[in-house]
């Protein structure tokens, strides 16, 4: 048995040891299957349906069955250059996103960061600045943090890309996107964002968010960045809801 004075006095100092201690008192459990000892266990993590081997629209990242771009992007190209997502929005990813968004489970972000960093490296795009999709003041106040910021910040640090979380701001509160179809979402978000010209001029951006459904939020962000002088705008989300051409985004749970 350890005597009191034999405990290494540095034990409680490094934050890593504090996390080890907290993990011992409150062991993590898998977000999907609840297996003890993991934020997400290897089986559940490996079962997430990545989009890297799937045919997707080269512009908006939506799954398509043939060709290069989807009909929507051909008819009405978005303001961003490209939108990519890491995975399909299945049950496990939904639980990861909810864990980060409502329970602040930062241990889950530590799994996502290297996976998203790999995606960006393979993408081979030039990025000058990274920024999150901003929350409105009211929602930021209610939740206390922006989940897109929790995802984007460690990613920018890993990739050594300058991170400017105040690049975009919401200039008006928007109603929830839940229950709106694609056109209603676009109208709802029209001029909802503004960007700082001093940060944006001639810069190439990567904007990060948790989920994309129709991509309307990222399209509105990209439009604000372009208006402020951005050279190019790329968008990345953790997940993409799998909408077939005939499915209705009204039935899809998304944030705003
Ligand atoms: Zn599991
Ligand atoms: Zn498309």
PDB file of C-alpha atoms and ligand atoms in Angstrom:
ATOM      1  CA  UNK A   1       0.000   0.000   0.000  1.00  0.00           C
ATOM      2  CA  UNK A   2       1.290   3.459  -0.876  1.00  0.00           C
ATOM      3  CA  UNK A   3       2.171   5.783   1.920  1.00  0.00           C
ATOM      4  CA  UNK A   4       0.826   9.274   1.508  1.00  0.00           C
ATOM      5  CA  UNK A   5       4.256  10.848   1.123  1.00  0.00           C
ATOM      6  CA  UNK A   6       5.294   8.304  -1.508  1.00  0.00           C
ATOM      7  CA  UNK A   7       2.874   9.692  -4.098  1.00  0.00           C
ATOM      8  CA  UNK A   8       4.775  11.482  -6.835  1.00  0.00           C
ATOM      9  CA  UNK A   9       3.932  15.177  -6.307  1.00  0.00           C
ATOM     10  CA  UNK A  10       3.887  15.749 -10.073  1.00  0.00           C
ATOM     11  CA  UNK A  11       1.116  13.194 -10.477  1.00  0.00           C
ATOM     12  CA  UNK A  12      -1.694  15.711 -10.435  1.00  0.00           C
ATOM     13  CA  UNK A  13       0.118  18.399 -12.373  1.00  0.00           C
ATOM     14  CA  UNK A  14       0.193  17.271 -16.020  1.00  0.00           C
ATOM     15  CA  UNK A  15      -3.278  17.453 -17.496  1.00  0.00           C
ATOM     16  CA  UNK A  16      -2.725  14.099 -19.245  1.00  0.00           C
ATOM     17  CA  UNK A  17      -2.505  12.382 -15.877  1.00  0.00           C
ATOM     18  CA  UNK A  18      -5.657  14.116 -14.757  1.00  0.00           C
ATOM     19  CA  UNK A  19      -7.451  12.668 -17.784  1.00  0.00           C
ATOM     20  CA  UNK A  20      -6.060   9.221 -16.964  1.00  0.00           C
ATOM     21  CA  UNK A  21      -7.372   9.599 -13.422  1.00  0.00           C
ATOM     22  CA  UNK A  22     -10.782  10.791 -14.625  1.00  0.00           C
ATOM     23  CA  UNK A  23     -10.955   7.875 -17.073  1.00  0.00           C
ATOM     24  CA  UNK A  24     -10.256   5.550 -14.143  1.00  0.00           C
ATOM     25  CA  UNK A  25     -13.007   7.055 -11.976  1.00  0.00           C
ATOM     26  CA  UNK A  26     -15.476   7.556 -14.844  1.00  0.00           C
ATOM     27  CA  UNK A  27     -14.434   5.089 -17.544  1.00  0.00           C
ATOM     28  CA  UNK A  28     -15.499   6.120 -21.038  1.00  0.00           C
ATOM     29  CA  UNK A  29     -18.043   4.011 -22.872  1.00  0.00           C
ATOM     30  CA  UNK A  30     -18.569   3.540 -26.592  1.00  0.00           C
ATOM     31  CA  UNK A  31     -21.019   6.114 -27.930  1.00  0.00           C
ATOM     32  CA  UNK A  32     -22.785   3.432 -29.972  1.00  0.00           C
ATOM     33  CA  UNK A  33     -22.565   0.026 -28.213  1.00  0.00           C
ATOM     34  CA  UNK A  34     -21.691   1.297 -24.693  1.00  0.00           C
ATOM     35  CA  UNK A  35     -18.643  -0.977 -24.411  1.00  0.00           C
ATOM     36  CA  UNK A  36     -16.580   0.244 -21.464  1.00  0.00           C
ATOM     37  CA  UNK A  37     -13.099   1.642 -22.070  1.00  0.00           C
ATOM     38  CA  UNK A  38     -13.613   3.490 -25.344  1.00  0.00           C
ATOM     39  CA  UNK A  39     -15.170   6.749 -26.470  1.00  0.00           C
ATOM     40  CA  UNK A  40     -15.955   4.690 -29.544  1.00  0.00           C
ATOM     41  CA  UNK A  41     -14.837   1.071 -29.809  1.00  0.00           C
ATOM     42  CA  UNK A  42     -12.835  -0.223 -32.810  1.00  0.00           C
ATOM     43  CA  UNK A  43     -15.776  -2.285 -34.165  1.00  0.00           C
ATOM     44  CA  UNK A  44     -18.153   0.671 -34.187  1.00  0.00           C
ATOM     45  CA  UNK A  45     -15.504   3.038 -35.555  1.00  0.00           C
ATOM     46  CA  UNK A  46     -14.595   0.685 -38.393  1.00  0.00           C
ATOM     47  CA  UNK A  47     -18.269   0.169 -39.207  1.00  0.00           C
ATOM     48  CA  UNK A  48     -18.836   3.851 -40.057  1.00  0.00           C
ATOM     49  CA  UNK A  49     -19.673   4.141 -43.793  1.00  0.00           C
ATOM     50  CA  UNK A  50     -16.943   6.395 -45.217  1.00  0.00           C
ATOM     51  CA  UNK A  51     -17.787   8.280 -48.374  1.00  0.00           C
ATOM     52  CA  UNK A  52     -14.274   8.026 -49.840  1.00  0.00           C
ATOM     53  CA  UNK A  53     -15.127   4.945 -51.896  1.00  0.00           C
ATOM     54  CA  UNK A  54     -18.531   6.191 -52.988  1.00  0.00           C
ATOM     55  CA  UNK A  55     -19.439   8.039 -56.195  1.00  0.00           C
ATOM     56  CA  UNK A  56     -20.294  11.576 -55.143  1.00  0.00           C
ATOM     57  CA  UNK A  57     -21.014  14.850 -56.927  1.00  0.00           C
ATOM     58  CA  UNK A  58     -17.666  16.583 -57.526  1.00  0.00           C
ATOM     59  CA  UNK A  59     -19.221  19.879 -56.440  1.00  0.00           C
ATOM     60  CA  UNK A  60     -21.606  19.281 -53.519  1.00  0.00           C
ATOM     61  CA  UNK A  61     -20.420  15.845 -52.327  1.00  0.00           C
ATOM     62  CA  UNK A  62     -23.855  14.254 -52.519  1.00  0.00           C
ATOM     63  CA  UNK A  63     -24.034  10.578 -53.489  1.00  0.00           C
ATOM     64  CA  UNK A  64     -24.857  10.109 -57.156  1.00  0.00           C
ATOM     65  CA  UNK A  65     -25.301   7.028 -59.316  1.00  0.00           C
ATOM     66  CA  UNK A  66     -23.452   8.204 -62.411  1.00  0.00           C
ATOM     67  CA  UNK A  67     -21.609  11.165 -63.960  1.00  0.00           C
ATOM     68  CA  UNK A  68     -19.512  13.880 -62.363  1.00  0.00           C
ATOM     69  CA  UNK A  69     -21.979  16.315 -60.878  1.00  0.00           C
ATOM     70  CA  UNK A  70     -25.574  16.154 -59.688  1.00  0.00           C
ATOM     71  CA  UNK A  71     -28.464  17.828 -61.474  1.00  0.00           C
ATOM     72  CA  UNK A  72     -28.876  20.492 -58.787  1.00  0.00           C
ATOM     73  CA  UNK A  73     -25.238  21.619 -59.137  1.00  0.00           C
ATOM     74  CA  UNK A  74     -25.538  21.710 -62.916  1.00  0.00           C
ATOM     75  CA  UNK A  75     -28.721  23.821 -62.794  1.00  0.00           C
ATOM     76  CA  UNK A  76     -27.747  26.122 -59.937  1.00  0.00           C
ATOM     77  CA  UNK A  77     -24.061  25.819 -58.960  1.00  0.00           C
ATOM     78  CA  UNK A  78     -23.370  26.550 -55.287  1.00  0.00           C
ATOM     79  CA  UNK A  79     -21.170  29.453 -54.149  1.00  0.00           C
ATOM     80  CA  UNK A  80     -18.526  27.073 -52.796  1.00  0.00           C
ATOM     81  CA  UNK A  81     -15.957  25.314 -55.001  1.00  0.00           C
ATOM     82  CA  UNK A  82     -16.400  21.904 -53.406  1.00  0.00           C
ATOM     83  CA  UNK A  83     -18.078  20.297 -50.417  1.00  0.00           C
ATOM     84  CA  UNK A  84     -16.846  16.983 -49.067  1.00  0.00           C
ATOM     85  CA  UNK A  85     -18.006  14.883 -46.134  1.00  0.00           C
ATOM     86  CA  UNK A  86     -16.147  12.170 -44.309  1.00  0.00           C
ATOM     87  CA  UNK A  87     -19.020   9.703 -43.826  1.00  0.00           C
ATOM     88  CA  UNK A  88     -22.627   8.922 -44.367  1.00  0.00           C
ATOM     89  CA  UNK A  89     -24.957  10.033 -41.580  1.00  0.00           C
ATOM     90  CA  UNK A  90     -25.686   6.596 -40.086  1.00  0.00           C
ATOM     91  CA  UNK A  91     -26.625   5.761 -36.482  1.00  0.00           C
ATOM     92  CA  UNK A  92     -23.054   5.717 -35.149  1.00  0.00           C
ATOM     93  CA  UNK A  93     -22.099   9.046 -36.746  1.00  0.00           C
ATOM     94  CA  UNK A  94     -25.361  10.540 -35.542  1.00  0.00           C
ATOM     95  CA  UNK A  95     -24.450   9.500 -31.992  1.00  0.00           C
ATOM     96  CA  UNK A  96     -20.936  10.949 -32.399  1.00  0.00           C
ATOM     97  CA  UNK A  97     -22.351  14.263 -33.624  1.00  0.00           C
ATOM     98  CA  UNK A  98     -24.934  14.395 -30.834  1.00  0.00           C
ATOM     99  CA  UNK A  99     -22.243  13.458 -28.272  1.00  0.00           C
ATOM    100  CA  UNK A 100     -20.096  16.404 -29.381  1.00  0.00           C
ATOM    101  CA  UNK A 101     -22.997  18.790 -29.892  1.00  0.00           C
ATOM    102  CA  UNK A 102     -25.051  18.286 -26.757  1.00  0.00           C
ATOM    103  CA  UNK A 103     -22.779  16.421 -24.323  1.00  0.00           C
ATOM    104  CA  UNK A 104     -19.456  18.039 -25.185  1.00  0.00           C
ATOM    105  CA  UNK A 105     -17.769  14.639 -25.479  1.00  0.00           C
ATOM    106  CA  UNK A 106     -14.396  15.968 -26.598  1.00  0.00           C
ATOM    107  CA  UNK A 107     -12.911  12.471 -26.539  1.00  0.00           C
ATOM    108  CA  UNK A 108     -14.897  11.829 -29.721  1.00  0.00           C
ATOM    109  CA  UNK A 109     -13.271  14.832 -31.419  1.00  0.00           C
ATOM    110  CA  UNK A 110      -9.887  13.202 -30.803  1.00  0.00           C
ATOM    111  CA  UNK A 111     -11.006  10.304 -33.014  1.00  0.00           C
ATOM    112  CA  UNK A 112     -12.355  12.560 -35.754  1.00  0.00           C
ATOM    113  CA  UNK A 113      -9.364  14.905 -36.041  1.00  0.00           C
ATOM    114  CA  UNK A 114      -6.864  12.464 -37.650  1.00  0.00           C
ATOM    115  CA  UNK A 115      -9.560  11.011 -39.931  1.00  0.00           C
ATOM    116  CA  UNK A 116     -10.608  14.452 -41.192  1.00  0.00           C
ATOM    117  CA  UNK A 117      -6.958  15.550 -41.487  1.00  0.00           C
ATOM    118  CA  UNK A 118      -6.265  12.570 -43.771  1.00  0.00           C
ATOM    119  CA  UNK A 119      -9.249  13.482 -45.926  1.00  0.00           C
ATOM    120  CA  UNK A 120      -7.966  17.062 -46.324  1.00  0.00           C
ATOM    121  CA  UNK A 121      -4.408  15.928 -47.147  1.00  0.00           C
ATOM    122  CA  UNK A 122      -5.715  13.567 -49.849  1.00  0.00           C
ATOM    123  CA  UNK A 123      -7.961  16.304 -51.214  1.00  0.00           C
ATOM    124  CA  UNK A 124      -4.862  18.286 -52.301  1.00  0.00           C
ATOM    125  CA  UNK A 125      -6.355  21.744 -52.074  1.00  0.00           C
ATOM    126  CA  UNK A 126      -4.558  24.947 -51.085  1.00  0.00           C
ATOM    127  CA  UNK A 127      -6.070  26.438 -47.967  1.00  0.00           C
ATOM    128  CA  UNK A 128      -4.991  29.729 -46.390  1.00  0.00           C
ATOM    129  CA  UNK A 129      -7.533  29.947 -43.581  1.00  0.00           C
ATOM    130  CA  UNK A 130      -9.898  27.580 -41.771  1.00  0.00           C
ATOM    131  CA  UNK A 131     -13.100  28.677 -40.038  1.00  0.00           C
ATOM    132  CA  UNK A 132     -16.197  27.034 -38.519  1.00  0.00           C
ATOM    133  CA  UNK A 133     -19.792  27.666 -39.530  1.00  0.00           C
ATOM    134  CA  UNK A 134     -20.866  30.111 -36.804  1.00  0.00           C
ATOM    135  CA  UNK A 135     -23.802  29.675 -34.464  1.00  0.00           C
ATOM    136  CA  UNK A 136     -26.195  32.540 -33.851  1.00  0.00           C
ATOM    137  CA  UNK A 137     -25.663  34.505 -30.616  1.00  0.00           C
ATOM    138  CA  UNK A 138     -28.808  33.060 -29.073  1.00  0.00           C
ATOM    139  CA  UNK A 139     -27.861  29.424 -29.703  1.00  0.00           C
ATOM    140  CA  UNK A 140     -24.244  30.028 -28.714  1.00  0.00           C
ATOM    141  CA  UNK A 141     -25.492  31.465 -25.432  1.00  0.00           C
ATOM    142  CA  UNK A 142     -27.852  28.511 -24.845  1.00  0.00           C
ATOM    143  CA  UNK A 143     -25.308  25.801 -25.672  1.00  0.00           C
ATOM    144  CA  UNK A 144     -22.177  27.575 -24.455  1.00  0.00           C
ATOM    145  CA  UNK A 145     -20.061  26.487 -27.415  1.00  0.00           C
ATOM    146  CA  UNK A 146     -20.186  25.924 -31.160  1.00  0.00           C
ATOM    147  CA  UNK A 147     -19.774  22.248 -32.082  1.00  0.00           C
ATOM    148  CA  UNK A 148     -18.296  23.188 -35.487  1.00  0.00           C
ATOM    149  CA  UNK A 149     -15.591  25.110 -33.608  1.00  0.00           C
ATOM    150  CA  UNK A 150     -14.863  22.074 -31.413  1.00  0.00           C
ATOM    151  CA  UNK A 151     -14.287  20.015 -34.571  1.00  0.00           C
ATOM    152  CA  UNK A 152     -12.457  22.635 -36.686  1.00  0.00           C
ATOM    153  CA  UNK A 153     -10.003  24.048 -34.163  1.00  0.00           C
ATOM    154  CA  UNK A 154      -7.932  20.899 -33.427  1.00  0.00           C
ATOM    155  CA  UNK A 155      -8.074  20.054 -37.135  1.00  0.00           C
ATOM    156  CA  UNK A 156      -6.502  23.399 -38.091  1.00  0.00           C
ATOM    157  CA  UNK A 157      -3.853  22.903 -35.395  1.00  0.00           C
ATOM    158  CA  UNK A 158      -3.032  19.419 -36.717  1.00  0.00           C
ATOM    159  CA  UNK A 159      -2.690  20.695 -40.282  1.00  0.00           C
ATOM    160  CA  UNK A 160      -0.850  23.905 -39.280  1.00  0.00           C
ATOM    161  CA  UNK A 161      -3.409  26.047 -41.071  1.00  0.00           C
ATOM    162  CA  UNK A 162      -4.322  29.487 -39.630  1.00  0.00           C
ATOM    163  CA  UNK A 163      -7.667  29.307 -37.825  1.00  0.00           C
ATOM    164  CA  UNK A 164      -9.986  32.325 -37.724  1.00  0.00           C
ATOM    165  CA  UNK A 165     -13.228  31.426 -35.929  1.00  0.00           C
ATOM    166  CA  UNK A 166     -14.566  34.992 -36.284  1.00  0.00           C
ATOM    167  CA  UNK A 167     -14.280  35.040 -40.088  1.00  0.00           C
ATOM    168  CA  UNK A 168     -18.028  34.480 -40.513  1.00  0.00           C
ATOM    169  CA  UNK A 169     -20.836  35.769 -38.341  1.00  0.00           C
ATOM    170  CA  UNK A 170     -24.555  35.382 -38.390  1.00  0.00           C
ATOM    171  CA  UNK A 171     -26.109  38.731 -39.089  1.00  0.00           C
ATOM    172  CA  UNK A 172     -29.603  37.551 -38.287  1.00  0.00           C
ATOM    173  CA  UNK A 173     -31.106  34.655 -36.382  1.00  0.00           C
ATOM    174  CA  UNK A 174     -32.657  32.049 -38.675  1.00  0.00           C
ATOM    175  CA  UNK A 175     -35.443  29.642 -37.906  1.00  0.00           C
ATOM    176  CA  UNK A 176     -34.559  25.981 -37.475  1.00  0.00           C
ATOM    177  CA  UNK A 177     -33.917  24.199 -40.781  1.00  0.00           C
ATOM    178  CA  UNK A 178     -35.739  21.118 -39.530  1.00  0.00           C
ATOM    179  CA  UNK A 179     -38.891  20.597 -41.551  1.00  0.00           C
ATOM    180  CA  UNK A 180     -37.841  22.819 -44.467  1.00  0.00           C
ATOM    181  CA  UNK A 181     -37.298  21.597 -48.007  1.00  0.00           C
ATOM    182  CA  UNK A 182     -34.264  22.582 -50.089  1.00  0.00           C
ATOM    183  CA  UNK A 183     -35.755  25.803 -51.478  1.00  0.00           C
ATOM    184  CA  UNK A 184     -37.149  26.863 -48.091  1.00  0.00           C
ATOM    185  CA  UNK A 185     -33.716  26.291 -46.534  1.00  0.00           C
ATOM    186  CA  UNK A 186     -32.080  28.499 -49.136  1.00  0.00           C
ATOM    187  CA  UNK A 187     -34.589  31.315 -48.551  1.00  0.00           C
ATOM    188  CA  UNK A 188     -34.267  30.913 -44.772  1.00  0.00           C
ATOM    189  CA  UNK A 189     -30.503  31.392 -44.992  1.00  0.00           C
ATOM    190  CA  UNK A 190     -30.459  34.161 -47.578  1.00  0.00           C
ATOM    191  CA  UNK A 191     -28.053  36.860 -46.319  1.00  0.00           C
ATOM    192  CA  UNK A 192     -27.912  35.197 -42.895  1.00  0.00           C
ATOM    193  CA  UNK A 193     -24.098  35.407 -42.835  1.00  0.00           C
ATOM    194  CA  UNK A 194     -21.498  38.129 -43.293  1.00  0.00           C
ATOM    195  CA  UNK A 195     -17.711  37.877 -43.509  1.00  0.00           C
ATOM    196  CA  UNK A 196     -14.837  40.215 -42.685  1.00  0.00           C
ATOM    197  CA  UNK A 197     -13.217  41.624 -45.886  1.00  0.00           C
ATOM    198  CA  UNK A 198      -9.892  42.182 -44.060  1.00  0.00           C
ATOM    199  CA  UNK A 199      -9.646  38.430 -43.401  1.00  0.00           C
ATOM    200  CA  UNK A 200     -11.166  37.238 -46.678  1.00  0.00           C
ATOM    201  CA  UNK A 201      -9.577  39.199 -49.498  1.00  0.00           C
ATOM    202  CA  UNK A 202      -7.785  36.862 -51.945  1.00  0.00           C
ATOM    203  CA  UNK A 203      -7.744  34.019 -49.425  1.00  0.00           C
ATOM    204  CA  UNK A 204      -8.656  30.383 -49.926  1.00  0.00           C
ATOM    205  CA  UNK A 205     -10.948  29.039 -47.197  1.00  0.00           C
ATOM    206  CA  UNK A 206     -11.951  25.750 -45.692  1.00  0.00           C
ATOM    207  CA  UNK A 207     -15.226  25.989 -43.779  1.00  0.00           C
ATOM    208  CA  UNK A 208     -16.080  23.215 -41.327  1.00  0.00           C
ATOM    209  CA  UNK A 209     -19.410  21.988 -39.981  1.00  0.00           C
ATOM    210  CA  UNK A 210     -20.803  18.829 -38.402  1.00  0.00           C
ATOM    211  CA  UNK A 211     -23.503  17.785 -40.894  1.00  0.00           C
ATOM    212  CA  UNK A 212     -24.562  18.732 -44.409  1.00  0.00           C
ATOM    213  CA  UNK A 213     -28.026  17.922 -45.695  1.00  0.00           C
ATOM    214  CA  UNK A 214     -28.756  20.024 -48.777  1.00  0.00           C
ATOM    215  CA  UNK A 215     -25.571  22.074 -48.242  1.00  0.00           C
ATOM    216  CA  UNK A 216     -27.645  25.286 -48.006  1.00  0.00           C
ATOM    217  CA  UNK A 217     -25.867  26.532 -44.854  1.00  0.00           C
ATOM    218  CA  UNK A 218     -22.427  26.095 -46.392  1.00  0.00           C
ATOM    219  CA  UNK A 219     -23.636  27.652 -49.641  1.00  0.00           C
ATOM    220  CA  UNK A 220     -24.805  30.730 -47.696  1.00  0.00           C
ATOM    221  CA  UNK A 221     -21.457  30.905 -45.839  1.00  0.00           C
ATOM    222  CA  UNK A 222     -19.550  30.611 -49.114  1.00  0.00           C
ATOM    223  CA  UNK A 223     -21.654  33.391 -50.679  1.00  0.00           C
ATOM    224  CA  UNK A 224     -20.746  35.700 -47.768  1.00  0.00           C
ATOM    225  CA  UNK A 225     -17.048  34.827 -48.112  1.00  0.00           C
ATOM    226  CA  UNK A 226     -17.111  35.457 -51.859  1.00  0.00           C
ATOM    227  CA  UNK A 227     -18.813  38.795 -51.325  1.00  0.00           C
ATOM    228  CA  UNK A 228     -16.020  39.708 -48.902  1.00  0.00           C
ATOM    229  CA  UNK A 229     -13.402  38.902 -51.558  1.00  0.00           C
ATOM    230  CA  UNK A 230     -12.474  35.242 -50.908  1.00  0.00           C
ATOM    231  CA  UNK A 231     -10.551  33.598 -53.762  1.00  0.00           C
ATOM    232  CA  UNK A 232     -11.926  30.096 -53.185  1.00  0.00           C
ATOM    233  CA  UNK A 233     -14.130  28.313 -50.654  1.00  0.00           C
ATOM    234  CA  UNK A 234     -14.005  24.618 -49.797  1.00  0.00           C
ATOM    235  CA  UNK A 235     -16.318  23.008 -47.261  1.00  0.00           C
ATOM    236  CA  UNK A 236     -15.941  19.953 -45.073  1.00  0.00           C
ATOM    237  CA  UNK A 237     -18.460  18.212 -42.854  1.00  0.00           C
ATOM    238  CA  UNK A 238     -18.151  15.147 -40.681  1.00  0.00           C
ATOM    239  CA  UNK A 239     -21.295  13.610 -42.153  1.00  0.00           C
ATOM    240  CA  UNK A 240     -23.614  13.871 -45.096  1.00  0.00           C
ATOM    241  CA  UNK A 241     -27.232  12.865 -44.932  1.00  0.00           C
ATOM    242  CA  UNK A 242     -27.876  10.376 -47.682  1.00  0.00           C
ATOM    243  CA  UNK A 243     -30.628  11.991 -49.693  1.00  0.00           C
ATOM    244  CA  UNK A 244     -31.742  10.245 -52.821  1.00  0.00           C
ATOM    245  CA  UNK A 245     -32.927  12.620 -55.565  1.00  0.00           C
ATOM    246  CA  UNK A 246     -36.540  12.019 -54.504  1.00  0.00           C
ATOM    247  CA  UNK A 247     -36.183  12.012 -50.727  1.00  0.00           C
ATOM    248  CA  UNK A 248     -37.394  14.950 -48.734  1.00  0.00           C
ATOM    249  CA  UNK A 249     -34.989  16.914 -46.511  1.00  0.00           C
ATOM    250  CA  UNK A 250     -38.050  17.900 -44.465  1.00  0.00           C
ATOM    251  CA  UNK A 251     -37.806  14.496 -42.838  1.00  0.00           C
ATOM    252  CA  UNK A 252     -34.133  14.845 -41.942  1.00  0.00           C
ATOM    253  CA  UNK A 253     -32.976  16.018 -38.585  1.00  0.00           C
ATOM    254  CA  UNK A 254     -30.375  18.722 -38.937  1.00  0.00           C
ATOM    255  CA  UNK A 255     -29.176  21.577 -36.910  1.00  0.00           C
ATOM    256  CA  UNK A 256     -29.156  25.306 -37.349  1.00  0.00           C
TER     257      UNK A 256
HETATM  258 ZN1  LIG B   1     -18.938   0.206 -29.879  1.00  0.00          ZN
HETATM  259 ZN1  LIG B   2     -24.037  18.380 -56.560  1.00  0.00          ZN
END
